[in-house]
Backbone as JSON, one array per atom type, in Angstrom:
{
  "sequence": "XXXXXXXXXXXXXXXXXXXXXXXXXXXXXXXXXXXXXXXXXXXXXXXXXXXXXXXXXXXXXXXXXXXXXXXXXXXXXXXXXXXXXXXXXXXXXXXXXX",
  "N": [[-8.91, -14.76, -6.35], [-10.78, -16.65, -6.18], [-13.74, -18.33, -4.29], [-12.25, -16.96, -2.22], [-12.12, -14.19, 0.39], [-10.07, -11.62, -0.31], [-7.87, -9.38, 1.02], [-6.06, -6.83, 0.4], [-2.6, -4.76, 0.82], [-0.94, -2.02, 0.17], [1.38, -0.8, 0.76], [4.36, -2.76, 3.74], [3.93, -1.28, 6.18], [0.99, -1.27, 5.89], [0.22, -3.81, 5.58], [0.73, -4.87, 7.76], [-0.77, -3.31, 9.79], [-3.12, -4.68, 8.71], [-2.94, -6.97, 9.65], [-3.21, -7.25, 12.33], [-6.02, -6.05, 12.95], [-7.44, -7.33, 11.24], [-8.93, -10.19, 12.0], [-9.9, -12.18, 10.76], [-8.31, -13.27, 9.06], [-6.51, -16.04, 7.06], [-4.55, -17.0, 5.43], [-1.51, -15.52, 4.25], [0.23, -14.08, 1.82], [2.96, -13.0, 0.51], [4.77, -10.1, -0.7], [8.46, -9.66, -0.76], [9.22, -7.01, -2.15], [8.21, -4.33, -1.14], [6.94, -1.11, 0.03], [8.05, 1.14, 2.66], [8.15, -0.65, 5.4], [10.0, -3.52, 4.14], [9.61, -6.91, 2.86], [10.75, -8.31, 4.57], [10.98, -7.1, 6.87], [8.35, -6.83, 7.76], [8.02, -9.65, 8.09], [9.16, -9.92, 10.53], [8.0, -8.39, 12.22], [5.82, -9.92, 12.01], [6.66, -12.67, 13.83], [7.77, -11.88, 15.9], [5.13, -11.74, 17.16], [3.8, -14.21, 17.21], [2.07, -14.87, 15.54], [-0.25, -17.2, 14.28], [-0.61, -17.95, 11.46], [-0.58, -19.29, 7.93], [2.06, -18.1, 6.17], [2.73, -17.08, 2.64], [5.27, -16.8, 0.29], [6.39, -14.46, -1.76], [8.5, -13.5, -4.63], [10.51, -12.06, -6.35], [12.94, -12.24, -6.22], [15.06, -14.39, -6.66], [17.6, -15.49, -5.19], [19.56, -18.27, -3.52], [20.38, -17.34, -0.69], [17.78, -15.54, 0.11], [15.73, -16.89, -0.02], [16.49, -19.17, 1.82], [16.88, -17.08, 3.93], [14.51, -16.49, 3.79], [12.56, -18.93, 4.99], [13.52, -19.67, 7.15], [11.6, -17.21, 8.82], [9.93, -19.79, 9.25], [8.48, -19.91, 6.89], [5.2, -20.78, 5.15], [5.95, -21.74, 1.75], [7.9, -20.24, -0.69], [7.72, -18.8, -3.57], [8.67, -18.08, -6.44], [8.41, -15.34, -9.17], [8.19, -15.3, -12.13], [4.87, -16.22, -11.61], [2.38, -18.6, -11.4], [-0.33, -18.08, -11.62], [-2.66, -20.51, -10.92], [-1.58, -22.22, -9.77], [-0.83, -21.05, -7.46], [-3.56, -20.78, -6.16], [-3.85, -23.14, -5.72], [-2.03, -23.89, -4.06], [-2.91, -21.9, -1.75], [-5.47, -23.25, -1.37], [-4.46, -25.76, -0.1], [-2.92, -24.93, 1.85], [-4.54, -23.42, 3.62], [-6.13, -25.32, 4.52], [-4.73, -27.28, 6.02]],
  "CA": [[-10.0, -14.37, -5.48], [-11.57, -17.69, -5.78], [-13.23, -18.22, -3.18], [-12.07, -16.14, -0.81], [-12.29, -12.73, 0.71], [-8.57, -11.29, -0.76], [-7.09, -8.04, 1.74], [-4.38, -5.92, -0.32], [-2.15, -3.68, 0.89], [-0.06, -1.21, -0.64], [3.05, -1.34, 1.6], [4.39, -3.04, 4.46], [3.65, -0.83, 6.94], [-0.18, -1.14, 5.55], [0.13, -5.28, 5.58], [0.98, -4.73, 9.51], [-1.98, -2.61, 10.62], [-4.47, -5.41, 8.36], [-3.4, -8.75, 10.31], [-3.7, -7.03, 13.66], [-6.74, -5.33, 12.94], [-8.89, -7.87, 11.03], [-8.95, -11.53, 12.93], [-10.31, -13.76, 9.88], [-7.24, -13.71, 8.12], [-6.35, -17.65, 6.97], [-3.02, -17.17, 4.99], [-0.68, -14.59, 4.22], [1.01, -13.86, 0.93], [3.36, -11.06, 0.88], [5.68, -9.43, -1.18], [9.68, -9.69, -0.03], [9.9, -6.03, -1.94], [7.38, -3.49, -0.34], [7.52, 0.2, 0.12], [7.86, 1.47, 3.84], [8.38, -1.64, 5.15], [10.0, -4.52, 3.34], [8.63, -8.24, 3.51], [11.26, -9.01, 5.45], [10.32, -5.99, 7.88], [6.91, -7.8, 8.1], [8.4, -11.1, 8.84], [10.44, -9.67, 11.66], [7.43, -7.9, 13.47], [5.21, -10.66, 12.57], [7.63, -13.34, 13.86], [7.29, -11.21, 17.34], [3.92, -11.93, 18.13], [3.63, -15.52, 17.44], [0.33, -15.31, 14.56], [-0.28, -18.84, 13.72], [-1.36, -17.52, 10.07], [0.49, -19.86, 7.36], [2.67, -17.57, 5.27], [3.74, -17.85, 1.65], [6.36, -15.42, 0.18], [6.54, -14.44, -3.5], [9.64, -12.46, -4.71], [11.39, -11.7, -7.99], [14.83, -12.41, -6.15], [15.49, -16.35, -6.03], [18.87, -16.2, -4.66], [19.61, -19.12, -2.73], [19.86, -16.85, 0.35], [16.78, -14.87, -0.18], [14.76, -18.74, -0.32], [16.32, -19.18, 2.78], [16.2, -15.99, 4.93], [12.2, -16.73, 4.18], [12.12, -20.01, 5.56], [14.23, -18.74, 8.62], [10.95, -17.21, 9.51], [8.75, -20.67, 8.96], [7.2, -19.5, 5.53], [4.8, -22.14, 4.21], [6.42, -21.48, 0.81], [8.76, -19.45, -1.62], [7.12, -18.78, -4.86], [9.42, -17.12, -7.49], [7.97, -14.35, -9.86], [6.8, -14.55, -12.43], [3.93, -17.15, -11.18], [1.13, -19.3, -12.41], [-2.12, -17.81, -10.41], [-3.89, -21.54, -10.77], [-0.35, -23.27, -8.85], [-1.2, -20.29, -6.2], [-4.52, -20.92, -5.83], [-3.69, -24.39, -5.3], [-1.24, -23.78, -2.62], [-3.78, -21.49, -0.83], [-6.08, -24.59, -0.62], [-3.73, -27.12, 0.36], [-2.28, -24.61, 3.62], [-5.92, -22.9, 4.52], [-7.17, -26.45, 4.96], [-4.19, -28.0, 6.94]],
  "C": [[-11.11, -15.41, -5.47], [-11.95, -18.01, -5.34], [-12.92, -17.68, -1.83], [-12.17, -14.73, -1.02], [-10.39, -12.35, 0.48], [-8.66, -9.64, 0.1], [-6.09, -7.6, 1.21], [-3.72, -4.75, 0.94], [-0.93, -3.09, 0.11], [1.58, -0.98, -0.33], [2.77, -2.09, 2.87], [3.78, -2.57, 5.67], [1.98, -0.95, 6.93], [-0.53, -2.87, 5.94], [0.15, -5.9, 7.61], [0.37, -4.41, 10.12], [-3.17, -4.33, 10.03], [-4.29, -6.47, 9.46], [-3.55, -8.59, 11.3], [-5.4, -6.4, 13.85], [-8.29, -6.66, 11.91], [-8.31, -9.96, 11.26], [-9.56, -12.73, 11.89], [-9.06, -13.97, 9.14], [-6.54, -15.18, 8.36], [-4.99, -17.36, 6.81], [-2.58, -15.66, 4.33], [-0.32, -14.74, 3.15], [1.3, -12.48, 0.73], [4.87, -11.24, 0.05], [6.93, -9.6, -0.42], [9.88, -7.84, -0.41], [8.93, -4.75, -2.15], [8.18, -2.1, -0.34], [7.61, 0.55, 1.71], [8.48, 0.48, 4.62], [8.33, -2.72, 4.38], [9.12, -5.82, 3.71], [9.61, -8.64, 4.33], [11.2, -8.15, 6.88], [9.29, -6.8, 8.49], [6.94, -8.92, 8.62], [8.66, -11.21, 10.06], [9.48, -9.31, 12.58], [6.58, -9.05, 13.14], [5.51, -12.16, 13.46], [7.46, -12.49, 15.43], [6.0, -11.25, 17.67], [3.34, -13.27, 17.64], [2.24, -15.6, 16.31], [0.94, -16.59, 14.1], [-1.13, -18.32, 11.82], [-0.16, -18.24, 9.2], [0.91, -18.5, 6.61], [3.25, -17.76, 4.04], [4.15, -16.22, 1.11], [6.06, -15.79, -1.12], [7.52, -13.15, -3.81], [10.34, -12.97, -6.0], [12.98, -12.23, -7.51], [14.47, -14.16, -5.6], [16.32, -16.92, -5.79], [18.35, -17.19, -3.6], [19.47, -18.28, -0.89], [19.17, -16.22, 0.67], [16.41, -16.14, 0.88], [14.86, -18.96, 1.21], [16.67, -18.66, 4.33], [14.59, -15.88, 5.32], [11.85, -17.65, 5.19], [12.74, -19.48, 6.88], [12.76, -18.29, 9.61], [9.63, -18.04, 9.37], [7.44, -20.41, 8.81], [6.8, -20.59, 5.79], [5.76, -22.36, 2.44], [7.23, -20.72, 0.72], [8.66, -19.68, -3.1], [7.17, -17.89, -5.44], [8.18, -16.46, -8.8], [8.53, -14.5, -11.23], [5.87, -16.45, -11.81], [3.15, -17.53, -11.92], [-0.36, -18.83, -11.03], [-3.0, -19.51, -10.0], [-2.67, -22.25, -9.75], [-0.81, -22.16, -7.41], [-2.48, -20.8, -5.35], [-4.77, -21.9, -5.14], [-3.49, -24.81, -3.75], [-1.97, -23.07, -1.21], [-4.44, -22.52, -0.2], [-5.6, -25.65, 0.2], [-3.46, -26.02, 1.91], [-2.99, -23.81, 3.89], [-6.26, -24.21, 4.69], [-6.49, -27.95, 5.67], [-4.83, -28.07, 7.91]]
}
């Protein structure tokens, strides 16, 4: 939360009402395994309306076709679980300030 203004939600279906509903959002990081809708749910409707918002994925599963079903919908990233918060933080800066 360095930094920035951080938006949670609790499931997918919750992550879907925020990015239509509040217009400052920079970057995206989202769960692949969500309740209601999954992250790949989320990908699929956001991926239908064209948001230019970078995306980075973070998910416990690091099969090879996970990695790249993400990129499929041109993530910025794929950043396996368990994480380093300061390599995140990083990555926020570097693709909010492309």
């Amino acid at each position: 939360k360095q930094g920035y203004v951080v938006l949670e939600a609790e499931n997918g279906e919750e992550a879907v009402e925020l990015f239509f509903s509040d217009k400052t959002i920079s970057l995206i990081i989202l769960d692949l395994m969500m309740p209601n809708i999954d992250g790949f749910g989320v990908l699929e409707y956001i991926s239908g309306r064209q948001l230019n918002i970078p995306i980075m994925i973070i998910s416990g599963d690091n099969s090879k076709e996970t990695i790249n079903r993400a990129f499929q919908y041109n993530v910025v990233d794929v950043i396996e679980k368990p994480f380093d918060a300061q390599k995140i933080k990083d990555k926020m800066d570097r693709f909010i300030n492309l």
